[in-house]
């Protein structure tokens, strides 16, 4: 249970928690699953809350039609970010700035929620399993 709760806390990544859990002798498979699930639920919550906050903010500001129209250049930049920048942010973000910050950056740049969730899930699975395997087999060598 501690693995799940620790990985769900902001600023503590599942990859660090799984290393600690395996180093303490906990089951590597369950530690990996619980660490991923805790961090993934935090990502899901951040996406949902940020989307609700954006909706509330947009209603409060009462945008007029001129503010909603984007230039052709900004639409193209957004499309390029969603296609190339979002995967890069999702893969590198958890190691450099943390999962929660990477999600907020993606949502600030208006990336689609579905894409953010998919890419962050892939990234969390990748890093959690990589760190778990490296820790388990690394300790096996000693």
PDB file of C-alpha atoms in Angstrom:
ATOM      1  CA  UNK A   1       0.000   0.000   0.000  1.00  0.00           C
ATOM      2  CA  UNK A   2       2.898   2.343   0.762  1.00  0.00           C
ATOM      3  CA  UNK A   3       4.236   1.884  -2.779  1.00  0.00           C
ATOM      4  CA  UNK A   4       0.887   2.968  -4.226  1.00  0.00           C
ATOM      5  CA  UNK A   5       0.535   5.985  -1.921  1.00  0.00           C
ATOM      6  CA  UNK A   6       4.134   7.159  -2.389  1.00  0.00           C
ATOM      7  CA  UNK A   7       3.928   6.990  -6.168  1.00  0.00           C
ATOM      8  CA  UNK A   8       0.623   8.886  -6.111  1.00  0.00           C
ATOM      9  CA  UNK A   9       2.217  11.818  -4.284  1.00  0.00           C
ATOM     10  CA  UNK A  10       3.209  14.774  -6.460  1.00  0.00           C
ATOM     11  CA  UNK A  11       6.927  15.143  -7.187  1.00  0.00           C
ATOM     12  CA  UNK A  12       7.625  11.482  -6.380  1.00  0.00           C
ATOM     13  CA  UNK A  13       7.868   9.408  -9.526  1.00  0.00           C
ATOM     14  CA  UNK A  14       6.860   5.782  -9.870  1.00  0.00           C
ATOM     15  CA  UNK A  15      10.304   4.903 -11.216  1.00  0.00           C
ATOM     16  CA  UNK A  16      11.942   6.085  -7.978  1.00  0.00           C
ATOM     17  CA  UNK A  17       9.372   4.344  -5.787  1.00  0.00           C
ATOM     18  CA  UNK A  18       9.724   1.036  -7.606  1.00  0.00           C
ATOM     19  CA  UNK A  19      13.504   1.143  -7.168  1.00  0.00           C
ATOM     20  CA  UNK A  20      13.109   1.752  -3.451  1.00  0.00           C
ATOM     21  CA  UNK A  21      10.467  -0.986  -3.101  1.00  0.00           C
ATOM     22  CA  UNK A  22      12.581  -3.606  -4.878  1.00  0.00           C
ATOM     23  CA  UNK A  23      15.663  -2.547  -2.932  1.00  0.00           C
ATOM     24  CA  UNK A  24      13.714  -3.122   0.292  1.00  0.00           C
ATOM     25  CA  UNK A  25      12.868  -6.654  -0.841  1.00  0.00           C
ATOM     26  CA  UNK A  26       9.251  -6.249  -1.907  1.00  0.00           C
ATOM     27  CA  UNK A  27       7.827  -8.306  -4.768  1.00  0.00           C
ATOM     28  CA  UNK A  28       9.059  -6.677  -7.993  1.00  0.00           C
ATOM     29  CA  UNK A  29       5.923  -7.412 -10.039  1.00  0.00           C
ATOM     30  CA  UNK A  30       3.474  -6.064  -7.460  1.00  0.00           C
ATOM     31  CA  UNK A  31       5.731  -3.112  -6.696  1.00  0.00           C
ATOM     32  CA  UNK A  32       5.831  -2.214 -10.387  1.00  0.00           C
ATOM     33  CA  UNK A  33       2.062  -2.528 -10.798  1.00  0.00           C
ATOM     34  CA  UNK A  34       1.290  -0.508  -7.662  1.00  0.00           C
ATOM     35  CA  UNK A  35       3.847   2.201  -8.449  1.00  0.00           C
ATOM     36  CA  UNK A  36       2.517   2.602 -11.980  1.00  0.00           C
ATOM     37  CA  UNK A  37      -1.107   2.663 -10.834  1.00  0.00           C
ATOM     38  CA  UNK A  38      -0.476   5.293  -8.159  1.00  0.00           C
ATOM     39  CA  UNK A  39       1.336   7.626 -10.530  1.00  0.00           C
ATOM     40  CA  UNK A  40      -1.140   6.986 -13.361  1.00  0.00           C
ATOM     41  CA  UNK A  41      -4.112   7.917 -11.169  1.00  0.00           C
ATOM     42  CA  UNK A  42      -2.375  11.191 -10.335  1.00  0.00           C
ATOM     43  CA  UNK A  43      -1.907  11.878 -14.061  1.00  0.00           C
ATOM     44  CA  UNK A  44      -5.565  11.084 -14.703  1.00  0.00           C
ATOM     45  CA  UNK A  45      -6.630  13.417 -11.903  1.00  0.00           C
ATOM     46  CA  UNK A  46      -4.366  16.231 -13.166  1.00  0.00           C
ATOM     47  CA  UNK A  47      -5.781  15.962 -16.695  1.00  0.00           C
ATOM     48  CA  UNK A  48      -9.363  15.984 -15.454  1.00  0.00           C
ATOM     49  CA  UNK A  49      -8.859  18.867 -13.009  1.00  0.00           C
ATOM     50  CA  UNK A  50      -6.911  20.994 -15.482  1.00  0.00           C
ATOM     51  CA  UNK A  51      -9.584  20.491 -18.140  1.00  0.00           C
ATOM     52  CA  UNK A  52     -12.332  21.500 -15.687  1.00  0.00           C
ATOM     53  CA  UNK A  53     -10.309  24.552 -14.652  1.00  0.00           C
ATOM     54  CA  UNK A  54      -9.868  25.593 -18.306  1.00  0.00           C
ATOM     55  CA  UNK A  55     -13.620  25.283 -18.903  1.00  0.00           C
ATOM     56  CA  UNK A  56     -14.374  27.363 -15.808  1.00  0.00           C
ATOM     57  CA  UNK A  57     -11.821  30.017 -16.810  1.00  0.00           C
ATOM     58  CA  UNK A  58     -13.182  30.251 -20.352  1.00  0.00           C
ATOM     59  CA  UNK A  59     -16.747  30.717 -19.096  1.00  0.00           C
ATOM     60  CA  UNK A  60     -15.613  33.372 -16.644  1.00  0.00           C
ATOM     61  CA  UNK A  61     -13.716  35.357 -19.271  1.00  0.00           C
ATOM     62  CA  UNK A  62     -16.562  35.257 -21.809  1.00  0.00           C
ATOM     63  CA  UNK A  63     -14.351  35.178 -24.879  1.00  0.00           C
ATOM     64  CA  UNK A  64     -15.630  37.043 -27.889  1.00  0.00           C
ATOM     65  CA  UNK A  65     -15.338  35.682 -31.416  1.00  0.00           C
ATOM     66  CA  UNK A  66     -12.153  37.572 -32.280  1.00  0.00           C
ATOM     67  CA  UNK A  67     -10.211  36.056 -29.386  1.00  0.00           C
ATOM     68  CA  UNK A  68     -11.263  32.522 -30.301  1.00  0.00           C
ATOM     69  CA  UNK A  69     -10.003  32.729 -33.873  1.00  0.00           C
ATOM     70  CA  UNK A  70      -6.462  31.501 -34.305  1.00  0.00           C
ATOM     71  CA  UNK A  71      -4.075  32.354 -37.072  1.00  0.00           C
ATOM     72  CA  UNK A  72      -3.051  29.773 -39.622  1.00  0.00           C
ATOM     73  CA  UNK A  73       0.458  29.812 -38.198  1.00  0.00           C
ATOM     74  CA  UNK A  74      -0.665  29.083 -34.623  1.00  0.00           C
ATOM     75  CA  UNK A  75      -2.949  26.231 -35.790  1.00  0.00           C
ATOM     76  CA  UNK A  76      -0.001  24.684 -37.615  1.00  0.00           C
ATOM     77  CA  UNK A  77       2.260  25.103 -34.581  1.00  0.00           C
ATOM     78  CA  UNK A  78      -0.362  23.425 -32.389  1.00  0.00           C
ATOM     79  CA  UNK A  79      -0.651  20.526 -34.840  1.00  0.00           C
ATOM     80  CA  UNK A  80       3.148  20.083 -34.878  1.00  0.00           C
ATOM     81  CA  UNK A  81       3.280  20.169 -31.055  1.00  0.00           C
ATOM     82  CA  UNK A  82       0.575  17.518 -30.737  1.00  0.00           C
ATOM     83  CA  UNK A  83       2.258  15.299 -33.331  1.00  0.00           C
ATOM     84  CA  UNK A  84       5.901  15.592 -32.241  1.00  0.00           C
ATOM     85  CA  UNK A  85       6.243  17.653 -29.068  1.00  0.00           C
ATOM     86  CA  UNK A  86       3.717  15.798 -26.951  1.00  0.00           C
ATOM     87  CA  UNK A  87       5.406  12.397 -27.322  1.00  0.00           C
ATOM     88  CA  UNK A  88       8.782  13.950 -26.537  1.00  0.00           C
ATOM     89  CA  UNK A  89       7.394  15.776 -23.514  1.00  0.00           C
ATOM     90  CA  UNK A  90       5.715  12.606 -22.270  1.00  0.00           C
ATOM     91  CA  UNK A  91       8.849  10.475 -22.613  1.00  0.00           C
ATOM     92  CA  UNK A  92      11.423  12.950 -21.292  1.00  0.00           C
ATOM     93  CA  UNK A  93       9.179  14.910 -18.902  1.00  0.00           C
ATOM     94  CA  UNK A  94       8.986  12.379 -16.047  1.00  0.00           C
ATOM     95  CA  UNK A  95      12.783  12.308 -15.772  1.00  0.00           C
ATOM     96  CA  UNK A  96      13.438  16.024 -16.165  1.00  0.00           C
ATOM     97  CA  UNK A  97      10.519  17.892 -14.588  1.00  0.00           C
ATOM     98  CA  UNK A  98       8.191  15.245 -13.208  1.00  0.00           C
ATOM     99  CA  UNK A  99       5.014  13.658 -14.447  1.00  0.00           C
ATOM    100  CA  UNK A 100       2.619  16.243 -13.047  1.00  0.00           C
ATOM    101  CA  UNK A 101       4.544  19.177 -14.519  1.00  0.00           C
ATOM    102  CA  UNK A 102       4.743  17.447 -17.915  1.00  0.00           C
ATOM    103  CA  UNK A 103       0.960  16.937 -17.869  1.00  0.00           C
ATOM    104  CA  UNK A 104       0.354  20.579 -16.981  1.00  0.00           C
ATOM    105  CA  UNK A 105       2.661  21.757 -19.783  1.00  0.00           C
ATOM    106  CA  UNK A 106       0.843  19.563 -22.280  1.00  0.00           C
ATOM    107  CA  UNK A 107      -2.551  20.821 -21.111  1.00  0.00           C
ATOM    108  CA  UNK A 108      -1.395  24.474 -21.173  1.00  0.00           C
ATOM    109  CA  UNK A 109      -0.520  24.020 -24.843  1.00  0.00           C
ATOM    110  CA  UNK A 110      -4.060  22.704 -25.448  1.00  0.00           C
ATOM    111  CA  UNK A 111      -3.046  19.183 -26.360  1.00  0.00           C
ATOM    112  CA  UNK A 112      -6.049  16.871 -26.604  1.00  0.00           C
ATOM    113  CA  UNK A 113      -6.763  15.127 -23.304  1.00  0.00           C
ATOM    114  CA  UNK A 114      -6.911  11.725 -24.957  1.00  0.00           C
ATOM    115  CA  UNK A 115      -3.462  12.152 -26.519  1.00  0.00           C
ATOM    116  CA  UNK A 116      -1.975  13.397 -23.261  1.00  0.00           C
ATOM    117  CA  UNK A 117      -3.387  10.419 -21.390  1.00  0.00           C
ATOM    118  CA  UNK A 118      -2.182   7.914 -23.994  1.00  0.00           C
ATOM    119  CA  UNK A 119       1.343   9.305 -24.215  1.00  0.00           C
ATOM    120  CA  UNK A 120       1.734   9.727 -20.456  1.00  0.00           C
ATOM    121  CA  UNK A 121       0.503   6.164 -19.915  1.00  0.00           C
ATOM    122  CA  UNK A 122       3.028   4.817 -22.420  1.00  0.00           C
ATOM    123  CA  UNK A 123       5.773   6.866 -20.796  1.00  0.00           C
ATOM    124  CA  UNK A 124       4.895   5.745 -17.264  1.00  0.00           C
ATOM    125  CA  UNK A 125       4.801   2.099 -18.310  1.00  0.00           C
ATOM    126  CA  UNK A 126       8.143   2.443 -20.076  1.00  0.00           C
ATOM    127  CA  UNK A 127      10.001   4.182 -17.239  1.00  0.00           C
ATOM    128  CA  UNK A 128       8.464   2.156 -14.422  1.00  0.00           C
ATOM    129  CA  UNK A 129       9.181  -1.192 -16.077  1.00  0.00           C
ATOM    130  CA  UNK A 130      12.669  -0.082 -17.153  1.00  0.00           C
ATOM    131  CA  UNK A 131      13.635   1.031 -13.647  1.00  0.00           C
ATOM    132  CA  UNK A 132      12.052  -2.063 -12.077  1.00  0.00           C
ATOM    133  CA  UNK A 133      13.893  -4.430 -14.402  1.00  0.00           C
ATOM    134  CA  UNK A 134      17.182  -2.588 -14.003  1.00  0.00           C
ATOM    135  CA  UNK A 135      16.857  -2.670 -10.224  1.00  0.00           C
ATOM    136  CA  UNK A 136      15.766  -6.302 -10.027  1.00  0.00           C
ATOM    137  CA  UNK A 137      18.448  -7.605 -12.383  1.00  0.00           C
ATOM    138  CA  UNK A 138      21.022  -5.173 -11.044  1.00  0.00           C
ATOM    139  CA  UNK A 139      20.593  -6.517  -7.521  1.00  0.00           C
ATOM    140  CA  UNK A 140      20.651 -10.023  -8.983  1.00  0.00           C
ATOM    141  CA  UNK A 141      24.199  -9.417 -10.169  1.00  0.00           C
ATOM    142  CA  UNK A 142      25.364  -8.631  -6.662  1.00  0.00           C
TER     143      UNK A 142
END
